[in-house]
Amino acid sequence: MTEPKNLVVIISGNGSNLQSIIDAIESDRINARIRAVISNNDDAYGLVRAQNHGIENTVVNHREFATRDLFDEALLKSVAAYQPDFIVLAGFMRILGSAFIQAYPNKILNIHPSILPNYKGLKTHQRAIDNGETEHGVSIHIVTADLDDGPVLLRGRYPIEENDTVEDLHGKGHRLEHRMFPQLLTWLCNDDLQIDEEAIMFKQQRLQHPLEFDNA
Ligand code: GRF
């Protein structure tokens, strides 16, 4: 077993994905420790989840900064203090600037509620219903300077039934996310998944396409 990886998880709200990661670490599925949870909102419930598990938590409130660059700078300083191996965006609802992203190339992960590259941006469930899609899903990708555009590591899918509402899709998506993030982080923290500027390697093989999560 390699040394546990250091994670910093950045959130904006409820933190149910954070909870799934905490639970997977506590049950020894992910070989990591969460050094800190950072939120841009001081009322994010995810901060309470961190406190409940004795995890350091802090707020960098974007409203206190005149520009996005200044917010990014403060966030970067806060993150860097924890020396993360990986930065996990788990429901972080701000766009990171390129200075932040360049400080951690291939180390920042985001979970997005669609089958990327389809439905980048917000309101993906509503748009999928409006377009008459029969399938929607979740993707975990590496964060690059372009929104929801970095290399996709893992995708999961679920069916859209005839009378499904946005809330139904939220529920299906969240249930999937709570299994996908722990799985992806298990691989990453065991070095089964290795990412550098040359290639993404999964279990010694070069990854040509995103992995498909088995949503059985
Ligand atoms: C998730 O649906 C994720 O796809 C999106 O933000 C949401 C966060 O939910 N990026 P939670 O705060 O983890 O409950």
mmCIF file of C-alpha atoms and ligand atoms in Angstrom:
data_model
loop_
_atom_site.group_PDB
_atom_site.id
_atom_site.type_symbol
_atom_site.label_atom_id
_atom_site.label_comp_id
_atom_site.label_asym_id
_atom_site.label_seq_id
_atom_site.Cartn_x
_atom_site.Cartn_y
_atom_site.Cartn_z
ATOM 1 C CA MET A 1 0.000 0.000 0.000
ATOM 2 C CA THR A 2 1.366 3.429 -0.926
ATOM 3 C CA GLU A 3 1.257 6.453 1.391
ATOM 4 C CA PRO A 4 -2.248 7.921 1.743
ATOM 5 C CA LYS A 5 -2.821 10.803 -0.645
ATOM 6 C CA ASN A 6 -3.694 14.252 0.640
ATOM 7 C CA LEU A 7 -6.995 15.600 -0.623
ATOM 8 C CA VAL A 8 -8.487 19.058 -0.389
ATOM 9 C CA VAL A 9 -12.200 19.088 -1.173
ATOM 10 C CA ILE A 10 -13.765 22.347 -2.325
ATOM 11 C CA ILE A 11 -17.518 22.785 -2.062
ATOM 12 C CA SER A 12 -20.264 25.377 -2.239
ATOM 13 C CA GLY A 13 -23.258 23.664 -0.714
ATOM 14 C CA ASN A 14 -24.805 20.492 0.612
ATOM 15 C CA GLY A 15 -21.715 18.324 0.249
ATOM 16 C CA SER A 16 -23.407 14.981 -0.328
ATOM 17 C CA ASN A 17 -20.539 14.006 -2.625
ATOM 18 C CA LEU A 18 -18.117 15.066 0.093
ATOM 19 C CA GLN A 19 -20.003 12.755 2.460
ATOM 20 C CA SER A 20 -19.637 9.822 0.062
ATOM 21 C CA ILE A 21 -15.886 10.464 -0.079
ATOM 22 C CA ILE A 22 -15.584 10.767 3.706
ATOM 23 C CA ASP A 23 -17.504 7.503 4.144
ATOM 24 C CA ALA A 24 -15.318 5.700 1.615
ATOM 25 C CA ILE A 25 -12.138 6.904 3.346
ATOM 26 C CA GLU A 26 -13.452 5.910 6.771
ATOM 27 C CA SER A 27 -14.273 2.442 5.489
ATOM 28 C CA ASP A 28 -10.754 2.161 4.010
ATOM 29 C CA ARG A 29 -11.874 2.119 0.401
ATOM 30 C CA ILE A 30 -9.928 5.243 -0.539
ATOM 31 C CA ASN A 31 -6.297 5.434 0.527
ATOM 32 C CA ALA A 32 -6.372 9.117 1.375
ATOM 33 C CA ARG A 33 -6.982 11.696 4.040
ATOM 34 C CA ILE A 34 -8.975 14.862 3.550
ATOM 35 C CA ARG A 35 -6.629 17.552 4.785
ATOM 36 C CA ALA A 36 -9.319 20.205 4.527
ATOM 37 C CA VAL A 37 -12.731 21.090 3.195
ATOM 38 C CA ILE A 38 -12.919 24.602 1.796
ATOM 39 C CA SER A 39 -16.162 26.359 0.934
ATOM 40 C CA ASN A 40 -16.859 29.673 -0.770
ATOM 41 C CA ASN A 41 -20.140 29.892 1.206
ATOM 42 C CA ASP A 42 -20.127 30.090 4.976
ATOM 43 C CA ASP A 43 -23.542 28.423 5.223
ATOM 44 C CA ALA A 44 -22.601 25.353 3.150
ATOM 45 C CA TYR A 45 -23.877 22.241 4.908
ATOM 46 C CA GLY A 46 -20.763 20.425 3.746
ATOM 47 C CA LEU A 47 -18.817 22.392 6.390
ATOM 48 C CA VAL A 48 -20.977 20.772 9.078
ATOM 49 C CA ARG A 49 -20.305 17.363 7.532
ATOM 50 C CA ALA A 50 -16.561 18.069 7.769
ATOM 51 C CA GLN A 51 -16.894 19.165 11.401
ATOM 52 C CA ASN A 52 -18.891 16.036 12.222
ATOM 53 C CA HIS A 53 -15.944 13.968 11.048
ATOM 54 C CA GLY A 54 -13.218 16.085 12.646
ATOM 55 C CA ILE A 55 -11.961 17.372 9.298
ATOM 56 C CA GLU A 56 -10.389 20.800 9.127
ATOM 57 C CA ASN A 57 -12.659 23.217 7.310
ATOM 58 C CA THR A 58 -12.455 26.790 6.221
ATOM 59 C CA VAL A 59 -14.335 29.418 4.228
ATOM 60 C CA VAL A 60 -12.915 31.594 1.484
ATOM 61 C CA ASN A 61 -15.918 33.735 0.696
ATOM 62 C CA HIS A 62 -15.871 35.015 -2.886
ATOM 63 C CA ARG A 63 -18.113 37.936 -1.886
ATOM 64 C CA GLU A 64 -15.255 39.415 0.127
ATOM 65 C CA PHE A 65 -13.032 39.881 -2.931
ATOM 66 C CA ALA A 66 -13.291 42.652 -5.482
ATOM 67 C CA THR A 67 -12.289 40.483 -8.423
ATOM 68 C CA ARG A 68 -12.233 36.822 -9.365
ATOM 69 C CA ASP A 69 -8.435 36.929 -9.544
ATOM 70 C CA LEU A 70 -8.217 38.093 -5.939
ATOM 71 C CA PHE A 71 -10.603 35.360 -4.837
ATOM 72 C CA ASP A 72 -8.591 32.761 -6.750
ATOM 73 C CA GLU A 73 -5.393 34.014 -5.173
ATOM 74 C CA ALA A 74 -6.836 33.670 -1.666
ATOM 75 C CA LEU A 75 -8.288 30.253 -2.454
ATOM 76 C CA LEU A 76 -4.980 29.090 -3.891
ATOM 77 C CA LYS A 77 -3.133 30.242 -0.779
ATOM 78 C CA SER A 78 -5.596 28.405 1.424
ATOM 79 C CA VAL A 79 -5.378 25.209 -0.658
ATOM 80 C CA ALA A 80 -1.582 25.284 -0.931
ATOM 81 C CA ALA A 81 -1.206 25.306 2.847
ATOM 82 C CA TYR A 82 -2.530 21.722 2.884
ATOM 83 C CA GLN A 83 -0.114 20.425 0.221
ATOM 84 C CA PRO A 84 -2.746 18.414 -1.644
ATOM 85 C CA ASP A 85 -1.959 15.573 -4.006
ATOM 86 C CA PHE A 86 -5.410 16.126 -5.499
ATOM 87 C CA ILE A 87 -8.001 18.884 -5.320
ATOM 88 C CA VAL A 88 -11.542 17.597 -5.516
ATOM 89 C CA LEU A 89 -14.269 19.962 -6.676
ATOM 90 C CA ALA A 90 -17.410 18.432 -5.218
ATOM 91 C CA GLY A 91 -20.231 20.808 -6.017
ATOM 92 C CA PHE A 92 -18.050 23.913 -6.185
ATOM 93 C CA MET A 93 -20.189 26.385 -8.087
ATOM 94 C CA ARG A 94 -17.548 28.928 -9.120
ATOM 95 C CA ILE A 95 -15.273 28.978 -12.137
ATOM 96 C CA LEU A 96 -11.577 28.773 -11.289
ATOM 97 C CA GLY A 97 -9.196 31.091 -13.088
ATOM 98 C CA SER A 98 -6.237 29.868 -15.072
ATOM 99 C CA ALA A 99 -3.648 30.918 -12.447
ATOM 100 C CA PHE A 100 -5.245 28.521 -9.983
ATOM 101 C CA ILE A 101 -5.560 25.720 -12.522
ATOM 102 C CA GLN A 102 -1.990 26.121 -13.726
ATOM 103 C CA ALA A 103 -0.737 25.769 -10.160
ATOM 104 C CA TYR A 104 -2.109 22.206 -10.076
ATOM 105 C CA PRO A 105 -1.996 20.727 -13.582
ATOM 106 C CA ASN A 106 -3.800 17.361 -13.792
ATOM 107 C CA LYS A 107 -4.500 17.471 -10.071
ATOM 108 C CA ILE A 108 -7.918 19.123 -9.993
ATOM 109 C CA LEU A 109 -10.989 16.938 -10.494
ATOM 110 C CA ASN A 110 -14.581 17.974 -11.010
ATOM 111 C CA ILE A 111 -17.841 16.068 -11.068
ATOM 112 C CA HIS A 112 -20.376 17.266 -13.601
ATOM 113 C CA PRO A 113 -23.989 16.154 -14.003
ATOM 114 C CA SER A 114 -23.999 15.126 -17.657
ATOM 115 C CA ILE A 115 -22.370 12.733 -20.056
ATOM 116 C CA LEU A 116 -19.587 15.031 -21.199
ATOM 117 C CA PRO A 117 -18.892 16.440 -23.730
ATOM 118 C CA ASN A 118 -22.681 16.826 -23.891
ATOM 119 C CA TYR A 119 -24.404 19.386 -21.699
ATOM 120 C CA LYS A 120 -21.579 21.458 -20.339
ATOM 121 C CA GLY A 121 -22.622 24.280 -18.009
ATOM 122 C CA LEU A 122 -25.698 24.603 -15.810
ATOM 123 C CA LYS A 123 -29.238 23.148 -15.765
ATOM 124 C CA THR A 124 -28.164 19.999 -17.536
ATOM 125 C CA HIS A 125 -31.156 17.944 -16.307
ATOM 126 C CA GLN A 126 -33.717 20.418 -17.603
ATOM 127 C CA ARG A 127 -31.966 20.724 -20.937
ATOM 128 C CA ALA A 128 -31.766 16.951 -21.345
ATOM 129 C CA ILE A 129 -35.511 16.610 -20.677
ATOM 130 C CA ASP A 130 -36.322 19.512 -23.011
ATOM 131 C CA ASN A 131 -34.333 17.819 -25.767
ATOM 132 C CA GLY A 132 -36.169 14.521 -25.335
ATOM 133 C CA GLU A 133 -33.053 12.606 -24.329
ATOM 134 C CA THR A 134 -33.550 9.025 -23.152
ATOM 135 C CA GLU A 135 -30.289 8.929 -21.231
ATOM 136 C CA HIS A 136 -28.365 11.291 -18.967
ATOM 137 C CA GLY A 137 -25.462 10.852 -16.615
ATOM 138 C CA VAL A 138 -22.445 12.036 -14.690
ATOM 139 C CA SER A 139 -18.825 12.670 -15.621
ATOM 140 C CA ILE A 140 -15.664 13.153 -13.606
ATOM 141 C CA HIS A 141 -13.029 15.104 -15.460
ATOM 142 C CA ILE A 142 -9.738 16.888 -15.024
ATOM 143 C CA VAL A 143 -10.182 20.620 -14.694
ATOM 144 C CA THR A 144 -8.561 22.736 -17.374
ATOM 145 C CA ALA A 145 -8.982 26.405 -18.233
ATOM 146 C CA ASP A 146 -12.095 25.747 -20.360
ATOM 147 C CA LEU A 147 -15.367 25.114 -18.550
ATOM 148 C CA ASP A 148 -16.288 21.421 -18.212
ATOM 149 C CA ASP A 149 -13.855 20.657 -20.994
ATOM 150 C CA GLY A 150 -10.856 18.844 -19.498
ATOM 151 C CA PRO A 151 -10.132 15.168 -20.199
ATOM 152 C CA VAL A 152 -12.971 12.964 -18.971
ATOM 153 C CA LEU A 153 -11.858 10.100 -16.749
ATOM 154 C CA LEU A 154 -15.094 8.346 -15.830
ATOM 155 C CA ARG A 155 -18.648 8.519 -17.130
ATOM 156 C CA GLY A 156 -21.808 6.959 -15.762
ATOM 157 C CA ARG A 157 -25.255 6.792 -17.327
ATOM 158 C CA TYR A 158 -28.861 6.372 -16.283
ATOM 159 C CA PRO A 159 -32.089 6.207 -18.269
ATOM 160 C CA ILE A 160 -34.563 9.068 -18.502
ATOM 161 C CA GLU A 161 -38.038 7.560 -18.219
ATOM 162 C CA GLU A 162 -41.025 9.093 -19.903
ATOM 163 C CA ASN A 163 -42.420 11.151 -17.010
ATOM 164 C CA ASP A 164 -39.175 11.912 -15.207
ATOM 165 C CA THR A 165 -38.929 15.405 -13.719
ATOM 166 C CA VAL A 166 -35.805 17.443 -13.079
ATOM 167 C CA GLU A 167 -35.995 16.291 -9.432
ATOM 168 C CA ASP A 168 -36.100 12.652 -10.545
ATOM 169 C CA LEU A 169 -32.958 13.160 -12.596
ATOM 170 C CA HIS A 170 -31.272 14.996 -9.717
ATOM 171 C CA GLY A 171 -31.973 11.977 -7.533
ATOM 172 C CA LYS A 172 -30.719 9.450 -10.072
ATOM 173 C CA GLY A 173 -27.664 11.573 -10.776
ATOM 174 C CA HIS A 174 -26.766 12.023 -7.136
ATOM 175 C CA ARG A 175 -27.093 8.311 -6.385
ATOM 176 C CA LEU A 176 -24.711 7.644 -9.250
ATOM 177 C CA GLU A 177 -22.294 10.395 -8.200
ATOM 178 C CA HIS A 178 -22.067 8.959 -4.709
ATOM 179 C CA ARG A 179 -20.772 5.702 -6.130
ATOM 180 C CA MET A 180 -18.638 7.185 -8.903
ATOM 181 C CA PHE A 181 -16.524 9.664 -6.944
ATOM 182 C CA PRO A 182 -15.401 7.073 -4.360
ATOM 183 C CA GLN A 183 -14.588 4.639 -7.166
ATOM 184 C CA LEU A 184 -12.546 7.156 -9.121
ATOM 185 C CA LEU A 185 -10.682 8.323 -6.033
ATOM 186 C CA THR A 186 -9.959 4.737 -5.028
ATOM 187 C CA TRP A 187 -8.187 4.199 -8.354
ATOM 188 C CA LEU A 188 -6.401 7.527 -8.218
ATOM 189 C CA CYS A 189 -5.168 7.166 -4.659
ATOM 190 C CA ASN A 190 -3.970 3.590 -5.287
ATOM 191 C CA ASP A 191 -2.052 4.780 -8.355
ATOM 192 C CA ASP A 192 -4.218 2.546 -10.564
ATOM 193 C CA LEU A 193 -5.029 5.741 -12.408
ATOM 194 C CA GLN A 194 -2.087 7.994 -13.208
ATOM 195 C CA ILE A 195 -2.289 11.259 -15.031
ATOM 196 C CA ASP A 196 0.455 13.404 -16.444
ATOM 197 C CA GLU A 197 0.933 15.692 -19.403
ATOM 198 C CA GLU A 198 1.924 12.735 -21.601
ATOM 199 C CA ALA A 199 -0.887 10.300 -20.938
ATOM 200 C CA ILE A 200 -3.607 8.975 -18.698
ATOM 201 C CA MET A 201 -2.736 5.450 -17.607
ATOM 202 C CA PHE A 202 -5.267 3.050 -16.105
ATOM 203 C CA LYS A 203 -3.874 -0.173 -14.685
ATOM 204 C CA GLN A 204 -0.739 0.167 -16.833
ATOM 205 C CA GLN A 205 -2.704 0.737 -20.054
ATOM 206 C CA ARG A 206 -2.988 4.036 -21.829
ATOM 207 C CA LEU A 207 -6.531 5.315 -21.484
ATOM 208 C CA GLN A 208 -7.895 6.238 -24.908
ATOM 209 C CA HIS A 209 -11.531 6.801 -23.891
ATOM 210 C CA PRO A 210 -13.207 7.681 -20.622
ATOM 211 C CA LEU A 211 -13.846 4.742 -18.316
ATOM 212 C CA GLU A 212 -17.489 3.671 -18.127
ATOM 213 C CA PHE A 213 -18.959 3.249 -14.670
ATOM 214 C CA ASP A 214 -20.945 0.059 -14.295
ATOM 215 C CA ASN A 215 -24.308 1.387 -13.116
ATOM 216 C CA ALA A 216 -25.834 -2.003 -12.429
HETATM 217 C C1 GRF B 1 -23.597 17.629 -7.898
HETATM 218 O O1 GRF B 1 -24.781 17.318 -8.532
HETATM 219 C C2 GRF B 1 -22.485 17.802 -8.893
HETATM 220 O O2 GRF B 1 -22.693 17.127 -10.083
HETATM 221 C C3 GRF B 1 -22.478 19.272 -9.167
HETATM 222 O O3 GRF B 1 -22.861 19.866 -7.948
HETATM 223 C C4 GRF B 1 -23.668 18.965 -7.197
HETATM 224 C C5 GRF B 1 -23.135 18.927 -5.798
HETATM 225 O O4 GRF B 1 -23.962 18.228 -4.907
HETATM 226 N N1 GRF B 1 -21.179 19.692 -9.646
HETATM 227 P P1 GRF B 1 -23.491 17.997 -3.405
HETATM 228 O O5 GRF B 1 -23.181 19.356 -2.800
HETATM 229 O O6 GRF B 1 -22.313 17.092 -3.417
HETATM 230 O O7 GRF B 1 -24.683 17.391 -2.727
#
